[in-house]
XYZ file of C-alpha atoms in Angstrom:
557
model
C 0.000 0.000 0.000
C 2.771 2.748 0.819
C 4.259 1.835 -3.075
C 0.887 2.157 -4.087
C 0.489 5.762 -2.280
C 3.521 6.801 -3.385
C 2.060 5.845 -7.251
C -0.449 7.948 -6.722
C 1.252 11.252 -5.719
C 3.877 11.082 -8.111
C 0.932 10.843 -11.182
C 0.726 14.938 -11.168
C 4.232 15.334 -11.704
C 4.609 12.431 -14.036
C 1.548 13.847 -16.318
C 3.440 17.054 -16.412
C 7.206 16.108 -16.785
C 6.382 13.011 -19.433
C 2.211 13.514 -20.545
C 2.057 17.159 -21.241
C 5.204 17.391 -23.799
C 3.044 14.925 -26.261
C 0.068 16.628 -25.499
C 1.298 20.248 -26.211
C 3.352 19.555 -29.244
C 0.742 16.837 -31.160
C -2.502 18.125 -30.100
C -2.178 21.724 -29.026
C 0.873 23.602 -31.448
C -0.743 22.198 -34.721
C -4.080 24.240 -34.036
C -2.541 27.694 -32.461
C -0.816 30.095 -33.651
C 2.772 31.354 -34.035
C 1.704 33.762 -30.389
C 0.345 30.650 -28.413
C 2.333 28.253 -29.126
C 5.810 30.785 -28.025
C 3.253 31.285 -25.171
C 2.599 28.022 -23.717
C 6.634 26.805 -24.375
C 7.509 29.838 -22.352
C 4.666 28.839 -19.672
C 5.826 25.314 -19.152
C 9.740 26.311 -18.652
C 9.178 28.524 -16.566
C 6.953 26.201 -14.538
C 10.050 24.220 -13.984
C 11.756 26.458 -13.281
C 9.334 27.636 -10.619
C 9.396 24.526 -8.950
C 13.209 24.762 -8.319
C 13.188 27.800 -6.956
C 9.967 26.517 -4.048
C 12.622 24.195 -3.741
C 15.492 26.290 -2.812
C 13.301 28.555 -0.709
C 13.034 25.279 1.390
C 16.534 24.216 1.281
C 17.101 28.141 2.471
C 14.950 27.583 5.602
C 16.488 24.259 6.216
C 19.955 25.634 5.607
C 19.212 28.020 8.591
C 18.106 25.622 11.236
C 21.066 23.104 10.043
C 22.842 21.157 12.961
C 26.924 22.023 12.755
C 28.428 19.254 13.952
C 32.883 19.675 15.077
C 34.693 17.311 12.343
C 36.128 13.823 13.318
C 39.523 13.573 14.578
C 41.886 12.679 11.749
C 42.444 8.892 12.551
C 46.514 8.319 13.381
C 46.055 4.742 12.971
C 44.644 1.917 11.273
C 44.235 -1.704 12.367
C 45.018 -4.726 10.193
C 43.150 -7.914 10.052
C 45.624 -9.964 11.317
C 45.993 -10.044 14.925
C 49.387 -11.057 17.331
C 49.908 -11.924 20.698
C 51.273 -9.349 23.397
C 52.406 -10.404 26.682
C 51.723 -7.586 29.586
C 53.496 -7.534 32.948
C 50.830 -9.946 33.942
C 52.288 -13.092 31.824
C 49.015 -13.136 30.365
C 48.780 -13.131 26.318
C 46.414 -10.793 24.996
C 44.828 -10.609 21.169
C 45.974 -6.969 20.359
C 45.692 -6.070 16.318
C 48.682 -4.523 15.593
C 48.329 -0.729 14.342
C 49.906 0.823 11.698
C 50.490 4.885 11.469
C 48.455 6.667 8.889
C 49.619 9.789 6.862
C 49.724 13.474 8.624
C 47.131 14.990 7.705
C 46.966 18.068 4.656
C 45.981 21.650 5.395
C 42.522 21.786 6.082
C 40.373 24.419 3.700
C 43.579 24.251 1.230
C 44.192 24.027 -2.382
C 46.399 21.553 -3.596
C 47.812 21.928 -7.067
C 48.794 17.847 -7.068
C 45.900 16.786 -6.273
C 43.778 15.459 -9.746
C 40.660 16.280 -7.739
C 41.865 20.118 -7.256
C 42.572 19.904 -11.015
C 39.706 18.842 -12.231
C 38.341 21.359 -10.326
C 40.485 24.087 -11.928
C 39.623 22.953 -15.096
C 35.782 23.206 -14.725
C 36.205 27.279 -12.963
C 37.835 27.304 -16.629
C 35.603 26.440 -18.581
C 33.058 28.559 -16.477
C 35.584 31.204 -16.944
C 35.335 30.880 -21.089
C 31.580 29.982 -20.952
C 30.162 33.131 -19.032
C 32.981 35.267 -20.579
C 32.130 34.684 -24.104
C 28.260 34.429 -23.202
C 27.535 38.323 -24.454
C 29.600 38.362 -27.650
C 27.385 35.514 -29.073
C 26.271 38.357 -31.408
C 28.793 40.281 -33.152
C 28.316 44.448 -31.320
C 29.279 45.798 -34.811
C 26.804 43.593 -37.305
C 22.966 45.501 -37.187
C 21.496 42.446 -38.934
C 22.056 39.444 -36.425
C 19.275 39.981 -33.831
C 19.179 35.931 -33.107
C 21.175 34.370 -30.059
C 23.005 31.719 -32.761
C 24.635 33.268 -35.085
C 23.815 32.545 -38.577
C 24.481 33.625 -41.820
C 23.370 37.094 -42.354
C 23.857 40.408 -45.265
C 26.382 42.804 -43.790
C 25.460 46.034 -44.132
C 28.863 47.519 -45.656
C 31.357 46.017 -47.514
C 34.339 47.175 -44.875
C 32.752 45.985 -41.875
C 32.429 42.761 -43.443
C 35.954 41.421 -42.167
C 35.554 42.990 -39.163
C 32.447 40.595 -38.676
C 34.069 37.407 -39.612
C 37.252 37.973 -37.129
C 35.640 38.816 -34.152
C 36.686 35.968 -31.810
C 34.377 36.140 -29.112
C 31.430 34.956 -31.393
C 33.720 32.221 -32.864
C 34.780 30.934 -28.893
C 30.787 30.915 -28.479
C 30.360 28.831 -31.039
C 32.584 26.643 -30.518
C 32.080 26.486 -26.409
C 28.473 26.073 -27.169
C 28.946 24.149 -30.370
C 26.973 26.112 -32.220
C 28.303 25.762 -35.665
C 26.611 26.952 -39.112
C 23.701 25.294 -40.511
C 25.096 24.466 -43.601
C 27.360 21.763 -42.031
C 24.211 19.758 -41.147
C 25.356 19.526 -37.351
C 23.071 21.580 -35.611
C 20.392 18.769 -35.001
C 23.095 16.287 -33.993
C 24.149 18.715 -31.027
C 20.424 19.057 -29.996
C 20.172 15.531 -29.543
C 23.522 14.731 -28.090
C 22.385 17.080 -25.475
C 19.047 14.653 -25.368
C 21.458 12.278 -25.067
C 23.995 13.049 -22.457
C 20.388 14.042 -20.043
C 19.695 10.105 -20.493
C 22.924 9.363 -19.654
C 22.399 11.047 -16.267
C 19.187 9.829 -15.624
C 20.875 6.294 -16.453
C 23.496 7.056 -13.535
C 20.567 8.024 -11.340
C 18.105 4.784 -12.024
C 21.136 2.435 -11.775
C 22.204 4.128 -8.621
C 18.391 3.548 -7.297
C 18.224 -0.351 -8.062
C 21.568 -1.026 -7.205
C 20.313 0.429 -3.559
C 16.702 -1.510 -3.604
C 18.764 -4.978 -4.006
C 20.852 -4.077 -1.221
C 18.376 -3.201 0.869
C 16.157 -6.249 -0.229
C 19.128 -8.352 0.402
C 20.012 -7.080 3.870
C 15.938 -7.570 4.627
C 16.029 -11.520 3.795
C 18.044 -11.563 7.295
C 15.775 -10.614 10.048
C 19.504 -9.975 12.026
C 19.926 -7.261 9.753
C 16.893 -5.340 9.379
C 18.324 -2.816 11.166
C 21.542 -2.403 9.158
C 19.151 -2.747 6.164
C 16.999 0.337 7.418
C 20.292 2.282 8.369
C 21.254 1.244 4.487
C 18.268 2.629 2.947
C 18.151 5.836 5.100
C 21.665 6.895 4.272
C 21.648 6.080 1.062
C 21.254 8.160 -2.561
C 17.538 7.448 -2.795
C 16.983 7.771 1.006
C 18.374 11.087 1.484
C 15.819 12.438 -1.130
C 12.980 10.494 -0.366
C 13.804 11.540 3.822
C 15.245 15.162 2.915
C 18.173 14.516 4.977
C 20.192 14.868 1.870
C 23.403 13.918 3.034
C 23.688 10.233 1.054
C 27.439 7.980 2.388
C 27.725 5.316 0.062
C 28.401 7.547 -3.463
C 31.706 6.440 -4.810
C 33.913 9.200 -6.285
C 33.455 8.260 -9.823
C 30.033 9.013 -10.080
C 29.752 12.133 -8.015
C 32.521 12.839 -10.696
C 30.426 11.728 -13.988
C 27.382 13.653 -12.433
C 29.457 16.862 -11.539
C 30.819 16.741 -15.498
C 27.638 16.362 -16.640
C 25.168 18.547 -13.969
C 27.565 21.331 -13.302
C 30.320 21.877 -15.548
C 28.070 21.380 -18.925
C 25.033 22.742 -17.124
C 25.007 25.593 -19.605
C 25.580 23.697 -22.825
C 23.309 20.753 -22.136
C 20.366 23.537 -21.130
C 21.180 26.105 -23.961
C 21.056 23.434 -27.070
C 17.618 21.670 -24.983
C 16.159 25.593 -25.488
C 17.493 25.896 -29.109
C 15.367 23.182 -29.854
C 12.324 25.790 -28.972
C 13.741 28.830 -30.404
C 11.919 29.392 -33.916
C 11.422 32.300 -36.016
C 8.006 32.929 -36.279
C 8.592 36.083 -38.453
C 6.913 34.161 -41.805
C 3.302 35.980 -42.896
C 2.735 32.671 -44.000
C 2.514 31.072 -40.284
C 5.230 29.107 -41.222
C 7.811 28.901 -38.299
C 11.471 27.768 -38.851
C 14.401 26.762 -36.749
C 16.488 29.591 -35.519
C 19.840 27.538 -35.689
C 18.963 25.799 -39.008
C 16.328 27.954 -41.657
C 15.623 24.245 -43.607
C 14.038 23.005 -39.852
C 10.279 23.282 -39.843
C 9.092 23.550 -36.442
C 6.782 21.590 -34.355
C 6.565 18.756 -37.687
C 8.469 15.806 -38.394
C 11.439 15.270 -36.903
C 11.566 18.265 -35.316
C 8.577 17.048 -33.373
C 10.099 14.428 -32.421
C 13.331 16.040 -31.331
C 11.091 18.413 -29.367
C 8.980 16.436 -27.245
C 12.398 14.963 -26.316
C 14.164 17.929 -25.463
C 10.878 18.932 -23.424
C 11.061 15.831 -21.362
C 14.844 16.263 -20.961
C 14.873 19.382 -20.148
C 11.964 18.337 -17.468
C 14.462 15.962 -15.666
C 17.334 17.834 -16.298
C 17.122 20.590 -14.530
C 15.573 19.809 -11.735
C 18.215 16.815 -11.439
C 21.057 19.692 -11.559
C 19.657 22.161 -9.530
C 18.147 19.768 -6.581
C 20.078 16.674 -6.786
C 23.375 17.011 -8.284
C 24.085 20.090 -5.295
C 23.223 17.220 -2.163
C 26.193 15.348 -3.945
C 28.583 18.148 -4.352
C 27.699 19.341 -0.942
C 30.167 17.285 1.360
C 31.106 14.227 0.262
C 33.012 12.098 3.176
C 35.346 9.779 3.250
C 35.194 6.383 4.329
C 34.845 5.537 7.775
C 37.571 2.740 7.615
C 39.683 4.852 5.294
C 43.614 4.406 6.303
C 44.891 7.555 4.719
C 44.491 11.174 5.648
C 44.052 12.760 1.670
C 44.073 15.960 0.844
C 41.237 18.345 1.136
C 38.349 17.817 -0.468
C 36.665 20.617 -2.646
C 33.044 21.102 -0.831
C 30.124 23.593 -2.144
C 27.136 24.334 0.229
C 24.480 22.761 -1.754
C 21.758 26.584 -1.375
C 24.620 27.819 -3.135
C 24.814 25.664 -6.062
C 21.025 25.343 -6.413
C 20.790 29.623 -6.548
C 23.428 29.789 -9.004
C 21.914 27.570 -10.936
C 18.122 28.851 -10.890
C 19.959 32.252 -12.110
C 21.606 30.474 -14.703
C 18.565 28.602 -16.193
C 16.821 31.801 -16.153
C 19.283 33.859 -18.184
C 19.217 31.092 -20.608
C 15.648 31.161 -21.064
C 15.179 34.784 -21.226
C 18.551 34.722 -24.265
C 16.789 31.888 -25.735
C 13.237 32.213 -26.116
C 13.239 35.921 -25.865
C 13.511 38.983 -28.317
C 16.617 38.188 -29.801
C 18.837 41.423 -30.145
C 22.417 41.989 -28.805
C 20.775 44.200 -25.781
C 18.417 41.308 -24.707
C 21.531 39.155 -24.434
C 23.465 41.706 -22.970
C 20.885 43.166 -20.153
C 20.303 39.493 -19.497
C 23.684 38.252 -18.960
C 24.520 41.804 -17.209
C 21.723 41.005 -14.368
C 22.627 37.832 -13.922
C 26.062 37.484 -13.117
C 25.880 40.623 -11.416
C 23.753 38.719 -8.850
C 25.873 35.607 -9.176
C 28.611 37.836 -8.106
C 27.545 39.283 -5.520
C 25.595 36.259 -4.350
C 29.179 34.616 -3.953
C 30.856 37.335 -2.253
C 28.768 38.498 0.065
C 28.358 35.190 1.562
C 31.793 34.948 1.503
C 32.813 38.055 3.120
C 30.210 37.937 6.054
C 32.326 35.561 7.899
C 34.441 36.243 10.268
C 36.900 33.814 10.205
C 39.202 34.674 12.721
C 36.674 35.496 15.532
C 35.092 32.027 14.505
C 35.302 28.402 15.639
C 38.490 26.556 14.190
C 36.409 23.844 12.713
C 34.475 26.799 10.716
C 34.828 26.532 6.939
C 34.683 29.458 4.101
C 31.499 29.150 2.725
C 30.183 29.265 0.076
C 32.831 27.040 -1.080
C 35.055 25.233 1.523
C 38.350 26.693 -0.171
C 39.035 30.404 -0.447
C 40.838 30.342 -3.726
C 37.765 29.185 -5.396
C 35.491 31.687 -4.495
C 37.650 34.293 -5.468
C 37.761 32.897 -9.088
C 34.191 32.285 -9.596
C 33.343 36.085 -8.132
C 35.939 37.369 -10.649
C 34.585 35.607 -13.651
C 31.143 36.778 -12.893
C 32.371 40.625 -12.605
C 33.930 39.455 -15.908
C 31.539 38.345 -17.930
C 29.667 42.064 -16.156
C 32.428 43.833 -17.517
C 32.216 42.218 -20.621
C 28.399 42.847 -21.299
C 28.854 46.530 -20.332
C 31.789 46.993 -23.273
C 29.861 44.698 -25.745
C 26.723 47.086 -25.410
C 28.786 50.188 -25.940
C 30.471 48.916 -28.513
C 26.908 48.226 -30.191
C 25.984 51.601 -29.568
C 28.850 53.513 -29.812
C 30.110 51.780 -33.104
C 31.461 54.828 -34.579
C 33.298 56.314 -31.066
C 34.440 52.821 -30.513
C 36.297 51.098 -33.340
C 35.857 47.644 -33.785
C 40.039 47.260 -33.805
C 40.086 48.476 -30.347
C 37.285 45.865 -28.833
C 39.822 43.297 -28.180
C 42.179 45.310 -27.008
C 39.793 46.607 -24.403
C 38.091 43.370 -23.543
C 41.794 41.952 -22.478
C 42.877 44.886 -20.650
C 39.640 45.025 -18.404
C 39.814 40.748 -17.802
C 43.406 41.393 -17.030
C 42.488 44.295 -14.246
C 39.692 42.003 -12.944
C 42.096 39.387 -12.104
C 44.737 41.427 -10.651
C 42.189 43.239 -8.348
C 40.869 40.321 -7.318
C 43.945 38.310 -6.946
C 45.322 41.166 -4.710
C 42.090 40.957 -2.652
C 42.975 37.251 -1.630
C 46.544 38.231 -1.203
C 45.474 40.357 1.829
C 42.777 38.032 2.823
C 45.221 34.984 2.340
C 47.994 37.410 5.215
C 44.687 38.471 7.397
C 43.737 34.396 7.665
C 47.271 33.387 7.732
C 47.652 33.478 11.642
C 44.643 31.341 11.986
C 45.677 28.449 9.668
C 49.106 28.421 11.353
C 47.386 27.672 14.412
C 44.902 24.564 12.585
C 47.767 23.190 11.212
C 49.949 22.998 14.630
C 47.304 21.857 15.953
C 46.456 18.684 13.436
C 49.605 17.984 13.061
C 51.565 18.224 16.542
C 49.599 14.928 18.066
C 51.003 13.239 15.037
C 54.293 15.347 15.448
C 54.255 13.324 19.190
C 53.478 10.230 17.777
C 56.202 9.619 15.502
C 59.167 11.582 17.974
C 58.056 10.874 21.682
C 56.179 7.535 21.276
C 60.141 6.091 21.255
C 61.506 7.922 23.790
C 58.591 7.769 25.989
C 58.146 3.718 25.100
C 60.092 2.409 27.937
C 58.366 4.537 30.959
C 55.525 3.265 32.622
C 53.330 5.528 34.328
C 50.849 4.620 37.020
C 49.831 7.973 38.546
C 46.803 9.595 36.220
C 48.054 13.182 37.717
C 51.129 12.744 35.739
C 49.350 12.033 32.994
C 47.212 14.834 32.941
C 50.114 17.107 33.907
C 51.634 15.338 30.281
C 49.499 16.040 28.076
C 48.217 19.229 29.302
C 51.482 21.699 28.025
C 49.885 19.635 24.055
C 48.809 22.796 22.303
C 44.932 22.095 21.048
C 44.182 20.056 24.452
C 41.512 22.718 25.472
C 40.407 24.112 21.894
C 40.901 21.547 19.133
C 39.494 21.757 15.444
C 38.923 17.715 15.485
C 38.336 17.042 18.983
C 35.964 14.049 19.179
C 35.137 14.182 22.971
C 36.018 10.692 23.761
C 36.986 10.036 27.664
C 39.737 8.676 29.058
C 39.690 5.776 30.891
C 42.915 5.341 33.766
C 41.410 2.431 35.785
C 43.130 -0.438 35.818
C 45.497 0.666 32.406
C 48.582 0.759 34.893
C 50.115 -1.262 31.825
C 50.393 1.243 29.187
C 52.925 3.059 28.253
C 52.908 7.354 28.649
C 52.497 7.448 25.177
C 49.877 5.664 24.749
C 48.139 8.223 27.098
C 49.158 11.028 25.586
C 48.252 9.760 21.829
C 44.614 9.611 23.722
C 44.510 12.874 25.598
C 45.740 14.546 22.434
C 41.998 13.713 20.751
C 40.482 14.708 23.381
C 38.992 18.446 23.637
């Protein structure tokens, strides 16, 4: 009955994500006009849309009322499988499982230009970097007759100008970044459904992910022993952390929160612009004929392009929704394994509000540039608004911390590494700054020569980055004090362990005063960034060693 229930909510949003599509594009578009039929397209996108952003109003008011819990202590050993007998003072043997040392751990909250994680990473703020960059010069600012958002081929108006059209880069790194290539090489429909395609691909991840957790859980249920384990399975896992709203899933292995960040975050724009292409006609004709923006031989809403579009509706459905709400809760904070013998490097962490805001903004500056009125000022206003708010989205939330009057186990937020957000604020003041000289260029054609546009355009990028790169230089020396401190703190228990644990391995101490008055001088002993709270028991332990006591006091807060 509860599968059943479930059934039977889920029809609403089923009828409208998979039913309506079919409905709207073989029963309703054939009989309406050019008007409607931009009307109800518009209406349904934006209706997903809408439901994102009720979505991250709630993840805003759970984001507030989260529970911040202190991080685990870093562990400084692991046990093997094998175990070996000890003999104590007794003359009793004992089953002790030998321990090895783990690594010391990395700089918490730090970049690391080795790790192939962190560059990864730096490779997808670059491509953000090109894609919101190169976002207004889509249209060329000196060519009056290319009002669309692809370029196609189009009469130039002088003679002169003509090579100034065909050399501007900007619209060429578009094109290619977007891979939106002339018509006339018969590749425009082949992107549009590659984008269908790489959606299902996600979706595939996703459904896999789902039944590969239902036999688990069915397996673990055959054992009535383990009904508990198979409840704790289910609740932590990908499908339980949506289905409970918990969102914080343990069992996703780093390959696919890798595939699904490729796919949901650093080709978010692609994927979504070519799915809107597939809408954008020109429904200029007197006739009532309307024809594909990207390709002039494309009728819309018949044949194939029918086809392609109820598609691209249905992707577009799942996909956004799947990047905005889903993809974040993996990006979020993914942890390491619990038995895990190494201490890695840093892992790159977004707050998942953040994610899903900058990409509701994003989906709506690509539906306003793709469905809209398509001139160079649309494009520009559009992109201008939007990653001014990106922008300031990212640094305001970064700057109202206070790091240094705040916890050491606090994080910069909105991503958990510094460096980052100061790239991702510059390319969005960037791609402002760009907009700004693209639209003055359009209108000021004649005071501003096309031969000094790139010139310009460089110059500004290049005093974007040095501004902000000198604004992290003086936040990097204001913070530096601070992760000094973190990092003598991680690292001088392990700093003990491998220096003192000889030296110390031959005393025995009995008196629990002297231990205390050890391990007391350990900087972090009152204030530690990883302390776990676990007590010490003295008791009858008169047969360890001083080290051993200190290796436990130094975990302790």
């Amino acid at each position: 009955m509860r599968w059943v229930r479930i059934l039977l909510r889920s029809l609403p949003m089923t009828f409208y994500l998979i039913v309506l599509p079919y409905l709207l594009v073989y029963r309703v578009f054939p009989y309406a006009n050019n008007g409607d039929i931009l009307t109800y397209t518009v209406l349904y996108l934006v209706g997903i849309i809408l439901l994102q952003i009720l979505g991250s109003v709630r993840a805003y008011y759970s984001w507030k009322t989260r529970d911040v819990k202190p991080p685990k202590a870093p562990p400084m050993y692991y046990t093997e499988e094998q175990k070996k007998s000890w003999w104590c003072c007794s003359g009793t043997s004992q089953e002790i499982p030998p321990q090895k040392k783990t690594s010391i751990p990395t700089s918490p909250n730090a970049f690391n230009f080795y790790a192939p994680a962190h560059l990864m990473e730096l490779s997808s703020l670059a491509l953000e970097f090109i894609q919101m960059a190169t976002f207004p010069m889509q249209n060329n600012p000196y060519d009056n007759n290319v009002p669309t958002a692809m370029p196609t081929p189009a009469p130039s108006f002088t003679q002169p100008n003509q090579a100034t059209v065909d050399k501007f880069w900007g619209t060429r790194i578009f094109e290619a970044v977007y891979i939106h290539l002339p018509s006339n090489l018969n590749f425009t429909l082949v992107a549009m459904w590659g984008a269908v395609a790489l959606v299902c691909l996600l979706i595939l991840i996703f459904s896999l992910q789902f039944l590969s957790e239902l036999r688990i859980y069915g397996y673990l249920m055959k054992d009535l022993d383990k009904k508990d384990k198979a409840k704790d399975s289910f609740f932590y896992s990908f499908t339980g952390a949506i289905v409970y709203g918990h969102g914080k899933p343990n069992n996703i292995t780093d390959n696919m929160r890798m595939v699904v960040a490729v796919l949901s975050d650093g080709l978010f724009l692609i994927i979504s612009l070519q799915l809107l292409n597939v809408f954008a006609c020109d429904y200029s004709y007197e006739d009532g004929i309307s024809t594909l923006r990207a390709d002039s031989t494309v009728t819309c809403w018949e044949g194939n392009h029918a086809i392609l579009a109820v598609c691209a509706f249905i992707s577009y459905a799942f996909y956004v929704p799947l990047s905005i709400m889903i993809t974040p809760m993996l990006l979020e904070a993914p942890q390491k394994d619990e038995n895990s013998t190494e201490n890695g490097p840093c892992e790159i962490t977004y707050l998942k509000l953040y994610l899903m805001t900058i990409n509701v903004v994003k989906s709506i500056m690509l539906l306003v540039t793709a469905l809209g009125p398509q001139t160079i000022s649309t494009v520009v206003i559009t992109t201008t608004v939007s990653s001014l708010v990106l922008g300031l989205v990212t640094m305001i939330w970064f700057k109202l911390q206070k790091l240094n009057n705040s916890q050491y186990t606090d994080s910069p937020q909105p991503c958990n590494i510094a460096f980052i957000n100061y790239i991702k604020t510059a390319t969005y003041t960037v791609t402002v700054a760009s907009a700004i000289i693209i639209i003055i260029a359009h209108i000021e054609r004649d005071v501003f020569p096309a031969s000094s546009l790139t010139a310009v355009l460089l110059s500004v990028w290049t005093l974007i980055a040095c501004i902000f790169a000198l604004g992290y230089y003086f936040y990097h020396r204001t913070t530096q004090s601070r992760k000094v401190l973190i990092d003598d703190l991680l690292s001088y228990p392990f700093y003990w362990r491998d220096n003192k644990e000889i030296l110390l391995e031959s005393e025995w101490i009995y008196n629990s005063n002297r231990v205390k008055e050890e391990y007391k001088h350990i900087p972090g002993y009152i204030v530690s960034p990883w302390a776990d709270n676990r007590m010490i028991t003295l008791g009858n332990q008169a047969t360890t060693t001083s080290s051993q006591y200190i290796l436990d006091a130094v975990t302790t807060k």
